[in-house]
């Protein structure tokens, strides 16, 4: 009898490993979108734009960030290297995109200096990466999109 409880417990522990990342039933909105974008590698900053849905009428020409590269590592590490030679390290992790109202994969970048977390939806098209800020904002502009070009 004790063996059957042990087997049942082991079976229950393996269930999460057998669940699918996507649900093919379109009527069921309880699904998880697995990250399919491969953002690992080094990316060169190109420009900052107004966010998704912005038009030229709403673009305010915000000041561009300093020139830099981003390196996404397989272990969740993230390194910002600025053209002046300074570097900052952070971490990133994938989270549930439905909590942010998007179907794109979402990463949360954790700042090691102040402990803040910043969410971005990830849009990858060829060698171009667009990180759309999807966190809360309290101004009348559409949150920024950061555009990067793959280096390697």
mmCIF file of C-alpha atoms in Angstrom:
data_model
loop_
_atom_site.group_PDB
_atom_site.id
_atom_site.type_symbol
_atom_site.label_atom_id
_atom_site.label_comp_id
_atom_site.label_asym_id
_atom_site.label_seq_id
_atom_site.Cartn_x
_atom_site.Cartn_y
_atom_site.Cartn_z
ATOM 1 C CA UNK A 1 0.000 0.000 0.000
ATOM 2 C CA UNK A 2 2.822 2.408 0.876
ATOM 3 C CA UNK A 3 4.455 1.655 -2.477
ATOM 4 C CA UNK A 4 1.323 2.733 -4.356
ATOM 5 C CA UNK A 5 1.366 6.097 -2.558
ATOM 6 C CA UNK A 6 5.027 6.501 -3.488
ATOM 7 C CA UNK A 7 4.288 5.724 -7.159
ATOM 8 C CA UNK A 8 1.321 8.086 -7.127
ATOM 9 C CA UNK A 9 3.466 10.867 -5.659
ATOM 10 C CA UNK A 10 6.166 10.281 -8.287
ATOM 11 C CA UNK A 11 3.549 10.304 -11.033
ATOM 12 C CA UNK A 12 2.130 13.613 -9.789
ATOM 13 C CA UNK A 13 5.609 15.139 -9.701
ATOM 14 C CA UNK A 14 6.193 14.277 -13.361
ATOM 15 C CA UNK A 15 2.926 15.811 -14.612
ATOM 16 C CA UNK A 16 4.278 19.376 -15.003
ATOM 17 C CA UNK A 17 7.003 18.045 -17.309
ATOM 18 C CA UNK A 18 4.365 16.482 -19.570
ATOM 19 C CA UNK A 19 2.253 19.599 -20.059
ATOM 20 C CA UNK A 20 2.334 21.340 -23.433
ATOM 21 C CA UNK A 21 3.439 24.903 -24.030
ATOM 22 C CA UNK A 22 0.653 25.654 -26.444
ATOM 23 C CA UNK A 23 -2.980 24.673 -26.564
ATOM 24 C CA UNK A 24 -4.374 23.996 -30.030
ATOM 25 C CA UNK A 25 -7.935 24.530 -28.834
ATOM 26 C CA UNK A 26 -8.715 28.095 -29.974
ATOM 27 C CA UNK A 27 -11.773 28.284 -27.714
ATOM 28 C CA UNK A 28 -9.674 27.705 -24.612
ATOM 29 C CA UNK A 29 -7.852 30.878 -23.567
ATOM 30 C CA UNK A 30 -5.968 29.160 -20.737
ATOM 31 C CA UNK A 31 -2.654 28.583 -22.479
ATOM 32 C CA UNK A 32 0.996 29.434 -22.156
ATOM 33 C CA UNK A 33 2.936 30.874 -25.075
ATOM 34 C CA UNK A 34 6.422 29.418 -25.034
ATOM 35 C CA UNK A 35 9.255 31.714 -26.067
ATOM 36 C CA UNK A 36 10.076 30.850 -29.648
ATOM 37 C CA UNK A 37 12.293 33.845 -30.334
ATOM 38 C CA UNK A 38 16.013 33.153 -30.098
ATOM 39 C CA UNK A 39 17.352 36.412 -28.714
ATOM 40 C CA UNK A 40 20.566 34.912 -27.387
ATOM 41 C CA UNK A 41 23.570 36.656 -28.879
ATOM 42 C CA UNK A 42 24.870 40.170 -29.340
ATOM 43 C CA UNK A 43 22.726 43.061 -30.599
ATOM 44 C CA UNK A 44 23.648 46.618 -31.656
ATOM 45 C CA UNK A 45 21.276 49.456 -30.677
ATOM 46 C CA UNK A 46 19.794 51.163 -33.762
ATOM 47 C CA UNK A 47 17.140 53.588 -32.495
ATOM 48 C CA UNK A 48 14.352 54.196 -30.027
ATOM 49 C CA UNK A 49 10.850 54.669 -31.439
ATOM 50 C CA UNK A 50 7.442 55.368 -29.986
ATOM 51 C CA UNK A 51 5.773 52.093 -29.074
ATOM 52 C CA UNK A 52 3.389 49.786 -30.879
ATOM 53 C CA UNK A 53 0.463 51.642 -32.447
ATOM 54 C CA UNK A 54 2.194 55.025 -32.578
ATOM 55 C CA UNK A 55 1.918 57.185 -35.658
ATOM 56 C CA UNK A 56 4.074 60.027 -36.961
ATOM 57 C CA UNK A 57 1.533 62.465 -35.526
ATOM 58 C CA UNK A 58 2.174 61.194 -31.998
ATOM 59 C CA UNK A 59 5.943 60.730 -32.242
ATOM 60 C CA UNK A 60 7.619 63.243 -29.982
ATOM 61 C CA UNK A 61 11.221 62.701 -30.982
ATOM 62 C CA UNK A 62 12.486 61.628 -27.573
ATOM 63 C CA UNK A 63 16.196 61.805 -26.798
ATOM 64 C CA UNK A 64 17.949 58.663 -27.982
ATOM 65 C CA UNK A 65 19.809 56.526 -25.425
ATOM 66 C CA UNK A 66 23.602 56.315 -25.573
ATOM 67 C CA UNK A 67 24.969 53.973 -28.257
ATOM 68 C CA UNK A 68 25.391 50.467 -26.868
ATOM 69 C CA UNK A 69 25.217 46.731 -27.491
ATOM 70 C CA UNK A 70 23.188 44.126 -25.632
ATOM 71 C CA UNK A 71 24.295 40.556 -25.132
ATOM 72 C CA UNK A 72 21.648 38.032 -24.116
ATOM 73 C CA UNK A 73 23.247 34.921 -22.636
ATOM 74 C CA UNK A 74 21.740 31.442 -22.420
ATOM 75 C CA UNK A 75 21.960 31.457 -18.605
ATOM 76 C CA UNK A 76 19.693 34.529 -18.327
ATOM 77 C CA UNK A 77 22.519 37.039 -18.073
ATOM 78 C CA UNK A 78 22.315 40.349 -19.932
ATOM 79 C CA UNK A 79 25.249 42.672 -20.553
ATOM 80 C CA UNK A 80 24.938 46.311 -21.721
ATOM 81 C CA UNK A 81 28.203 47.589 -23.215
ATOM 82 C CA UNK A 82 28.284 51.292 -24.017
ATOM 83 C CA UNK A 83 30.481 52.792 -26.726
ATOM 84 C CA UNK A 84 32.509 54.640 -24.076
ATOM 85 C CA UNK A 85 33.651 51.236 -22.742
ATOM 86 C CA UNK A 86 31.483 51.058 -19.630
ATOM 87 C CA UNK A 87 29.361 47.989 -19.074
ATOM 88 C CA UNK A 88 26.416 47.023 -16.890
ATOM 89 C CA UNK A 89 25.166 43.548 -16.098
ATOM 90 C CA UNK A 90 21.567 42.513 -15.541
ATOM 91 C CA UNK A 91 19.452 39.410 -15.872
ATOM 92 C CA UNK A 92 16.387 38.583 -17.920
ATOM 93 C CA UNK A 93 13.711 35.919 -17.769
ATOM 94 C CA UNK A 94 10.627 35.013 -19.766
ATOM 95 C CA UNK A 95 7.227 35.543 -18.118
ATOM 96 C CA UNK A 96 3.592 34.913 -19.066
ATOM 97 C CA UNK A 97 2.749 37.406 -21.870
ATOM 98 C CA UNK A 98 -1.002 37.369 -21.203
ATOM 99 C CA UNK A 99 -0.412 39.331 -17.989
ATOM 100 C CA UNK A 100 0.865 42.168 -20.203
ATOM 101 C CA UNK A 101 -1.851 42.057 -22.861
ATOM 102 C CA UNK A 102 0.383 40.796 -25.659
ATOM 103 C CA UNK A 103 0.874 37.598 -27.593
ATOM 104 C CA UNK A 104 4.571 38.248 -28.133
ATOM 105 C CA UNK A 105 6.947 36.572 -25.695
ATOM 106 C CA UNK A 106 7.711 38.856 -22.744
ATOM 107 C CA UNK A 107 11.004 39.187 -20.901
ATOM 108 C CA UNK A 108 11.535 40.965 -17.616
ATOM 109 C CA UNK A 109 14.912 42.679 -17.253
ATOM 110 C CA UNK A 110 16.065 42.905 -13.646
ATOM 111 C CA UNK A 111 18.368 45.834 -12.882
ATOM 112 C CA UNK A 112 21.133 44.735 -10.542
ATOM 113 C CA UNK A 113 21.735 48.337 -9.352
ATOM 114 C CA UNK A 114 18.296 49.264 -8.051
ATOM 115 C CA UNK A 115 16.456 45.916 -8.124
ATOM 116 C CA UNK A 116 13.773 47.157 -10.510
ATOM 117 C CA UNK A 117 12.112 44.873 -13.061
ATOM 118 C CA UNK A 118 11.254 46.181 -16.536
ATOM 119 C CA UNK A 119 9.032 44.128 -18.881
ATOM 120 C CA UNK A 120 9.457 44.102 -22.666
ATOM 121 C CA UNK A 121 7.599 42.185 -25.334
ATOM 122 C CA UNK A 122 10.038 40.604 -27.781
ATOM 123 C CA UNK A 123 9.491 40.916 -31.530
ATOM 124 C CA UNK A 124 12.105 39.280 -33.707
ATOM 125 C CA UNK A 125 12.075 39.617 -37.475
ATOM 126 C CA UNK A 126 15.148 38.279 -39.230
ATOM 127 C CA UNK A 127 18.156 40.070 -37.778
ATOM 128 C CA UNK A 128 16.114 42.858 -36.211
ATOM 129 C CA UNK A 129 15.000 42.769 -32.575
ATOM 130 C CA UNK A 130 12.338 45.121 -31.239
ATOM 131 C CA UNK A 131 11.837 45.378 -27.488
ATOM 132 C CA UNK A 132 8.466 47.004 -26.739
ATOM 133 C CA UNK A 133 8.118 48.358 -23.206
ATOM 134 C CA UNK A 134 4.926 46.835 -21.747
ATOM 135 C CA UNK A 135 5.082 47.991 -18.134
ATOM 136 C CA UNK A 136 2.950 50.687 -16.506
ATOM 137 C CA UNK A 137 3.351 54.257 -17.665
ATOM 138 C CA UNK A 138 1.864 57.467 -16.373
ATOM 139 C CA UNK A 139 2.353 59.887 -19.246
ATOM 140 C CA UNK A 140 0.357 60.577 -22.389
ATOM 141 C CA UNK A 141 2.904 59.100 -24.797
ATOM 142 C CA UNK A 142 3.034 55.567 -26.121
ATOM 143 C CA UNK A 143 5.860 53.646 -24.390
ATOM 144 C CA UNK A 144 9.076 53.248 -26.311
ATOM 145 C CA UNK A 145 10.285 50.508 -28.593
ATOM 146 C CA UNK A 146 14.010 49.807 -28.731
ATOM 147 C CA UNK A 147 15.305 48.546 -32.081
ATOM 148 C CA UNK A 148 18.454 46.403 -32.317
ATOM 149 C CA UNK A 149 20.367 44.737 -35.159
ATOM 150 C CA UNK A 150 21.983 41.310 -34.628
ATOM 151 C CA UNK A 151 25.795 41.366 -34.556
ATOM 152 C CA UNK A 152 26.233 37.664 -33.816
#
